[in-house]
mmCIF file of C-alpha atoms in Angstrom:
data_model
loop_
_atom_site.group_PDB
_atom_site.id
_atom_site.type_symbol
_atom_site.label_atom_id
_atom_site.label_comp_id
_atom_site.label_asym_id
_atom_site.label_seq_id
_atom_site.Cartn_x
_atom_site.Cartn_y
_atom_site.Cartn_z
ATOM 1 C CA UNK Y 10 147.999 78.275 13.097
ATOM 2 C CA UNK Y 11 144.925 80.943 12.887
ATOM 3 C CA UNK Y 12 142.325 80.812 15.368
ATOM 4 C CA UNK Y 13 139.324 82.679 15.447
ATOM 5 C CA UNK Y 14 136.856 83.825 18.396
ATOM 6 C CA UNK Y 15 133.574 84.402 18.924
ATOM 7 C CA UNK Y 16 132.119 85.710 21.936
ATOM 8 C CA UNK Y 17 129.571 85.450 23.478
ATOM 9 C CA UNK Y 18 128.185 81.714 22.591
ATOM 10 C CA UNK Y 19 124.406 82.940 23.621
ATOM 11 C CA UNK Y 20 122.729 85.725 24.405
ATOM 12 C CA UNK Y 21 119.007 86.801 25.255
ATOM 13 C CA UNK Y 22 118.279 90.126 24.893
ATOM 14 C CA UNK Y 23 114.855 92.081 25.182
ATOM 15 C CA UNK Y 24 113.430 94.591 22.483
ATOM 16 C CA UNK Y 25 115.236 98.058 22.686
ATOM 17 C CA UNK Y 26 118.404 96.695 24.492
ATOM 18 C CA UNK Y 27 121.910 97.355 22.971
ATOM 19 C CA UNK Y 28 124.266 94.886 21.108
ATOM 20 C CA UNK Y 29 127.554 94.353 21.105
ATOM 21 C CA UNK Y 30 129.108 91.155 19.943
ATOM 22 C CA UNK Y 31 132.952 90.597 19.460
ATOM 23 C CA UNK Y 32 134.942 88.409 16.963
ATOM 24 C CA UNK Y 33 139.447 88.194 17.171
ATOM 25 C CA UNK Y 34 141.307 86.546 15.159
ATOM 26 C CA UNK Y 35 144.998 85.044 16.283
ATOM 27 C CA UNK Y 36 147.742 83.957 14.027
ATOM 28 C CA UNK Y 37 147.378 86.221 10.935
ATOM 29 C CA UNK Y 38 147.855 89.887 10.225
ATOM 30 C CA UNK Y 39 145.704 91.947 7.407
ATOM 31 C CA UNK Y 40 142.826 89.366 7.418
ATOM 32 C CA UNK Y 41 139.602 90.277 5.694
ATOM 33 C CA UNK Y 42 136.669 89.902 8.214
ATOM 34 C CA UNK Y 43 133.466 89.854 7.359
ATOM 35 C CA UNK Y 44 129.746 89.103 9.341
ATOM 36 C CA UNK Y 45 126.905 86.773 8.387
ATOM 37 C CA UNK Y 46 123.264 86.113 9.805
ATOM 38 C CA UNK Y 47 121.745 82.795 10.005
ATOM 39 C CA UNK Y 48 118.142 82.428 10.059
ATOM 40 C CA UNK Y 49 116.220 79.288 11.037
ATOM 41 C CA UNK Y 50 119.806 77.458 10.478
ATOM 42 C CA UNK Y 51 119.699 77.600 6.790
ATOM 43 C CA UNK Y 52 121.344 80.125 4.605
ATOM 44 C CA UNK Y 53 123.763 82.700 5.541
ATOM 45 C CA UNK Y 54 123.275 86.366 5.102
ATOM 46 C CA UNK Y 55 126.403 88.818 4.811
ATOM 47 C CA UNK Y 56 125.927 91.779 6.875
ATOM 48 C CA UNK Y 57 129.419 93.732 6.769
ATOM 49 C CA UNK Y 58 132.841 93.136 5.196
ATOM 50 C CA UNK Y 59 135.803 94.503 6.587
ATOM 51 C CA UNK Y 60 139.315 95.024 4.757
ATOM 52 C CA UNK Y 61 141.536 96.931 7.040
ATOM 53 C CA UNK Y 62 140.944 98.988 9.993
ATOM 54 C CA UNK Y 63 138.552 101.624 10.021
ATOM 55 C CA UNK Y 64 137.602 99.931 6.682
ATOM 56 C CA UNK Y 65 133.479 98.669 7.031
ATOM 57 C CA UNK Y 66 131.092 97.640 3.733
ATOM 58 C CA UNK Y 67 127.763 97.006 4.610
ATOM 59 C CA UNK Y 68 125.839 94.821 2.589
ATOM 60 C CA UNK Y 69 122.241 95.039 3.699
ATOM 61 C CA UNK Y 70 120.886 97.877 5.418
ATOM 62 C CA UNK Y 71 119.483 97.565 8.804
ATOM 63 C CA UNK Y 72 119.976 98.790 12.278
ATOM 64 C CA UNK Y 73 122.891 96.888 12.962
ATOM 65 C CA UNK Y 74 126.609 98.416 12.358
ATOM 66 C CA UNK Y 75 129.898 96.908 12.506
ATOM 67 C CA UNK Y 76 133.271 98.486 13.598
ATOM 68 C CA UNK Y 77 137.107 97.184 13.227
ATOM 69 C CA UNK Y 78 139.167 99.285 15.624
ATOM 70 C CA UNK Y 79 141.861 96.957 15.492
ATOM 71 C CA UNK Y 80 143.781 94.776 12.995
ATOM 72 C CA UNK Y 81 142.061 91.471 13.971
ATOM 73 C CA UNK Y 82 139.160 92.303 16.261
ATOM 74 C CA UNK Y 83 135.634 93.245 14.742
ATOM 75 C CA UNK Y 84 132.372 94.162 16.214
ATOM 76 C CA UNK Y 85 128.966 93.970 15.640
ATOM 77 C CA UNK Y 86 126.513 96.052 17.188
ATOM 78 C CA UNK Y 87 123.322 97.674 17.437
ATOM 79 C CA UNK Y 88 121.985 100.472 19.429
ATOM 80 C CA UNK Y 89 118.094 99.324 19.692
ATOM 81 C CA UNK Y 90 117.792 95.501 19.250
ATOM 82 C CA UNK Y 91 114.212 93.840 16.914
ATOM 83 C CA UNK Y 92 112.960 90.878 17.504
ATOM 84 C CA UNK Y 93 114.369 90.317 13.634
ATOM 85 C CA UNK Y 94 117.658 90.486 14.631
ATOM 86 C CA UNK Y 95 117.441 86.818 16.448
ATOM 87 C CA UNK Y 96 119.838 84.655 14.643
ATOM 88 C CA UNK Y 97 122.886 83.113 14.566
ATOM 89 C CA UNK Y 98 125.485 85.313 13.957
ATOM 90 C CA UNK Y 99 128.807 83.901 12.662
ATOM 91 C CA UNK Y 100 132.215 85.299 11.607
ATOM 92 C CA UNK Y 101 134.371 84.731 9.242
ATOM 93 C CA UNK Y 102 138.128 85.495 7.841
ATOM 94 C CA UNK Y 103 140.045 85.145 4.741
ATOM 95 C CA UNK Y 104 143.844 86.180 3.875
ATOM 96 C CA UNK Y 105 143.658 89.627 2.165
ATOM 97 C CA UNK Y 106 145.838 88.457 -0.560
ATOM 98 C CA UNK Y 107 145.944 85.208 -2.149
ATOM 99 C CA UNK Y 108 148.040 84.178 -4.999
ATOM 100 C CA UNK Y 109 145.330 82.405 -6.478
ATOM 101 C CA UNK Y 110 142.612 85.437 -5.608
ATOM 102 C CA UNK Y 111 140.298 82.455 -3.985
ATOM 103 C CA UNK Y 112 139.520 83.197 -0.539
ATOM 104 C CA UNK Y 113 138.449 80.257 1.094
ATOM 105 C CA UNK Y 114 136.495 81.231 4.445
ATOM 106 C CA UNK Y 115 137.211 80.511 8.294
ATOM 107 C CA UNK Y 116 134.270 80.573 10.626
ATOM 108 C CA UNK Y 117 134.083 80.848 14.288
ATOM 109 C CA UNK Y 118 131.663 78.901 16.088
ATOM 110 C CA UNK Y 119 128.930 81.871 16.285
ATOM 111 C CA UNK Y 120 126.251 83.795 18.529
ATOM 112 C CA UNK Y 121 123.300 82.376 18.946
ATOM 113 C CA UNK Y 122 120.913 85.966 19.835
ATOM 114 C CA UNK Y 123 117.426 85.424 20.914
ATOM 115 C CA UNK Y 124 115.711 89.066 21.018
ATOM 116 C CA UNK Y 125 112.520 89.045 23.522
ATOM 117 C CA UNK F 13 120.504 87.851 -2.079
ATOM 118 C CA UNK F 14 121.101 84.280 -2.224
ATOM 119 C CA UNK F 15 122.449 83.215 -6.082
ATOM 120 C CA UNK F 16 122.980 79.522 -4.938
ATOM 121 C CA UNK F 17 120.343 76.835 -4.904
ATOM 122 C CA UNK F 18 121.046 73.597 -3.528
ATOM 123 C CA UNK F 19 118.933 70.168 -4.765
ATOM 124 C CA UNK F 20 117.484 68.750 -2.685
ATOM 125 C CA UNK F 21 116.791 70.982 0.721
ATOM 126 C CA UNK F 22 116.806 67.748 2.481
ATOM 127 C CA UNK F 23 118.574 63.880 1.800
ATOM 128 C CA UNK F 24 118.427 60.758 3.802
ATOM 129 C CA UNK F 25 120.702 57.630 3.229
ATOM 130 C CA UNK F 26 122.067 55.043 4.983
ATOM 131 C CA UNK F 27 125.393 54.691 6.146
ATOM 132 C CA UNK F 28 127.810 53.330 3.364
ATOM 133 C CA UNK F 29 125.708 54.902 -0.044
ATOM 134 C CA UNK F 30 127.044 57.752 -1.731
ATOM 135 C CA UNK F 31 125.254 61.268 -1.444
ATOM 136 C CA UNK F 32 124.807 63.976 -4.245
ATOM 137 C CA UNK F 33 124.095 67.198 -3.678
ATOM 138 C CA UNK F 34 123.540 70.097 -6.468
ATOM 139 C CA UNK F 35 124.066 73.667 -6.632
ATOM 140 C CA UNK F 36 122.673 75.965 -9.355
ATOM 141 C CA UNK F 37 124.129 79.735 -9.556
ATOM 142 C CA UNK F 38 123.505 82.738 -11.440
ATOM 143 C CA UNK F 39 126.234 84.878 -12.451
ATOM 144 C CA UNK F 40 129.764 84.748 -13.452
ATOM 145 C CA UNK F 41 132.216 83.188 -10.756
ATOM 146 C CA UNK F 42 136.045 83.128 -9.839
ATOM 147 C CA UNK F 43 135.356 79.901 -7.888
ATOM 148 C CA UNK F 44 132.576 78.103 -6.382
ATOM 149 C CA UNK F 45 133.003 76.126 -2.959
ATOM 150 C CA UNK F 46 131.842 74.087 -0.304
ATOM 151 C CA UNK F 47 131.100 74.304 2.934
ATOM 152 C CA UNK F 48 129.630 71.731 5.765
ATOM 153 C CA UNK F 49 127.930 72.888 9.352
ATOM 154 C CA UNK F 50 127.452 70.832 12.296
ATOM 155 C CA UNK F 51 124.145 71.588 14.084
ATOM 156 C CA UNK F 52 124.601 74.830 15.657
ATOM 157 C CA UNK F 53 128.501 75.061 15.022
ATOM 158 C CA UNK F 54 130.328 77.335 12.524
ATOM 159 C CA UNK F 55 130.923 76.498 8.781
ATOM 160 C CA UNK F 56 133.718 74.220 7.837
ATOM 161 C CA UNK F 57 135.291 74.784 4.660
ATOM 162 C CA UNK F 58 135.306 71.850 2.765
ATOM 163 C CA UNK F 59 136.690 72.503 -1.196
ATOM 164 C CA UNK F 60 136.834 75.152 -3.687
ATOM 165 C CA UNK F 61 137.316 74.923 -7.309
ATOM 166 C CA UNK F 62 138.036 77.702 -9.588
ATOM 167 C CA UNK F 63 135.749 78.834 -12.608
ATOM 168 C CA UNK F 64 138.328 76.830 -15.182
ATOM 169 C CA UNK F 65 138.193 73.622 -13.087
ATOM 170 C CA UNK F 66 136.035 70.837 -14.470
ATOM 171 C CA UNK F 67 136.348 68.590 -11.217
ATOM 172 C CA UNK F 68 138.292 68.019 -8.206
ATOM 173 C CA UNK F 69 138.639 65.269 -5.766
ATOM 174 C CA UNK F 70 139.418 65.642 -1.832
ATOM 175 C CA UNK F 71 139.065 62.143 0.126
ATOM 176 C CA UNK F 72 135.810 61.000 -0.470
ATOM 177 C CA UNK F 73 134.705 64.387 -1.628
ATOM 178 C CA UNK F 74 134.083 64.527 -5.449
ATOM 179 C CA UNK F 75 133.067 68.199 -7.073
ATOM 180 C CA UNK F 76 132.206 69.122 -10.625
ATOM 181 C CA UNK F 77 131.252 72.284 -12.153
ATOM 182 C CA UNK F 78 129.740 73.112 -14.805
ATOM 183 C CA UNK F 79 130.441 76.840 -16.043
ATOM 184 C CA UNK F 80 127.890 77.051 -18.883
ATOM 185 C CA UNK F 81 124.961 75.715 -16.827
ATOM 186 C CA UNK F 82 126.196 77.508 -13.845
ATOM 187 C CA UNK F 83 125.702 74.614 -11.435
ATOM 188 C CA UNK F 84 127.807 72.378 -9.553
ATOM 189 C CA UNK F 85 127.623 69.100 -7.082
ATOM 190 C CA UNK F 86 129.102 67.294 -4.606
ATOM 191 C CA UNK F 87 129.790 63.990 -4.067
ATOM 192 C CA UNK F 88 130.176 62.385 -0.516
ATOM 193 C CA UNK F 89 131.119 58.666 -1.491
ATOM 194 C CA UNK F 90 130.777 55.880 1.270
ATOM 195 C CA UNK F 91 129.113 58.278 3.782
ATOM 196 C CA UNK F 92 129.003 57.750 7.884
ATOM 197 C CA UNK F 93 126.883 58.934 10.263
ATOM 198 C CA UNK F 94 129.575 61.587 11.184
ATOM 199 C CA UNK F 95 128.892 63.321 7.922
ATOM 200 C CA UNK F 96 125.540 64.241 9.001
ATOM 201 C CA UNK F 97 125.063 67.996 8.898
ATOM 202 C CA UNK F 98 124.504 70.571 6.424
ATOM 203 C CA UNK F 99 126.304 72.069 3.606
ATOM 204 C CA UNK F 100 126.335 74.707 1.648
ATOM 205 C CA UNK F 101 127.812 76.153 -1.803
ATOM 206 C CA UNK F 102 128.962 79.264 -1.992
ATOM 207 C CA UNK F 103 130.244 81.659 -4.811
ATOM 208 C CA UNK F 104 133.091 84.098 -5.093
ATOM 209 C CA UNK F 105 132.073 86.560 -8.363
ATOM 210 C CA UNK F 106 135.567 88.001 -7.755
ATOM 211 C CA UNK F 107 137.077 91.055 -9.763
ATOM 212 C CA UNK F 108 136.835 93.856 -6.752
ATOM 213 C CA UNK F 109 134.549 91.611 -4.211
ATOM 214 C CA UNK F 110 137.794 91.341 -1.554
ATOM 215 C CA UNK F 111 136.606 87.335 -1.378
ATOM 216 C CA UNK F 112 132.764 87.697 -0.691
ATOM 217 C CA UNK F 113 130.829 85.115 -0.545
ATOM 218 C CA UNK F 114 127.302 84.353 -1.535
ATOM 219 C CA UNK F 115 125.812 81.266 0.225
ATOM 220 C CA UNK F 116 122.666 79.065 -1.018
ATOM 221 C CA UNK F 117 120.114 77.722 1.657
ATOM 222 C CA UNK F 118 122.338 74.267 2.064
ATOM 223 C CA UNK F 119 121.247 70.641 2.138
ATOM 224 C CA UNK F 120 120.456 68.982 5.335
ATOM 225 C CA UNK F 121 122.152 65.468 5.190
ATOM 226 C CA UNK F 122 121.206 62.951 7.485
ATOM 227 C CA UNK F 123 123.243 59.669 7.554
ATOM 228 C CA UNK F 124 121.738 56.540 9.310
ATOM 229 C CA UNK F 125 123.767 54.287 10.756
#
């Protein structure tokens, strides 16, 4: 069965301070992987979508940028942290190719980021 | 941007009544589906139906959609305090959108026991 990772749970950063936030997957080859911020727990925002290595959409710009540098891991980072950035960040897969083309979602549990 | 709405934001019933919650969308879809989130946990994928589905039924999950008003509901029948959380539609516009989803702002449920 697939299993996906999120890590870390929480996280308190102050203004200017780097991000990096990871997200595997385990049990699945080729997934698509994609990024969302919550706000005030309502709502889900996609950030990036990812379809193969190397392979990054970005959906809203902003001073966050995500990476895939290997089949099933995915990263999302920044380089100088706002205090907009706090959220809950979750990630998600779905199989690249489905019979059906509906891609139901898989979450992991998230990142809760508080920026100070 | 967010194309679904859920009705209401925000429903309290007691344990054993039967919740409704709506979701109004914009644009064409593949499929529309469901999704429920714990308090601070990740989204659990609850049901999907595809654009030239009329309803579907998954325990005591009941979904419709309607394609020409663009909207769709859910149905929790005989609810218990474990189906407290939120829960959210979400559309898939498919064609070349690799299975992206676009979320609405959810409906809090709260079941008392």
């Amino acid at each position: 069965s697939q299993t996906i990772h999120q890590w870390p749970a929480t996280l308190v950063q102050p203004v200017g301070s780097p991000l990096s936030l990871e997200c595997t997957v385990e049990g699945t080859s080729n997934p698509n992987l994609y990024w969302y911020r919550q706000a005030a727990g309502r709502g889900l925002q996609l950030l990036f979508y990812s379809v193969g290595i190397g392979q990054i959409s970005s959906e809203v710009p902003q001073n966050l940028s995500a990476s895939r540098p290997q089949d099933r891991q995915f990263i999302l980072s920044s380089k100088k942290l706002l205090l907009s950035d706090s959220g809950f960040y979750l990630c998600a897969w779905s199989f690249l190719f489905s019979g059906t083309f509906s891609y139901e979602q898989y979450f992991g549990p998230g990142t809760r980021l508080t920026v100070t | 941007s967010q194309q679904g709405e859920e009705d209401p934001q925000a429903l309290s019933i007691q344990e054993g009544e039967n919740a409704t919650m709506n979701c109004s969308y914009k644009t064409s879809i593949n499929n529309l589906q469901w999704y429920r989130q714990n308090s601070g946990r990740g989204l659990v994928h609850l049901i999907l139906i595809r654009s030239n589905e009329r309803e579907k039924h998954s325990g005591r999950l009941r979904v419709t959609l309607d394609t020409s008003k663009k909207s769709s509901s859910l149905l929790i029948t005989a609810s218990r305090a474990a189906d407290t959380a939120s829960y959210f539609c979400a559309t898939d516009e498919g064609g070349t959108s690799y299975g992206k989803l676009t979320f609405g702002q959810g409906t809090i449920l709260t079941v008392h026991p």
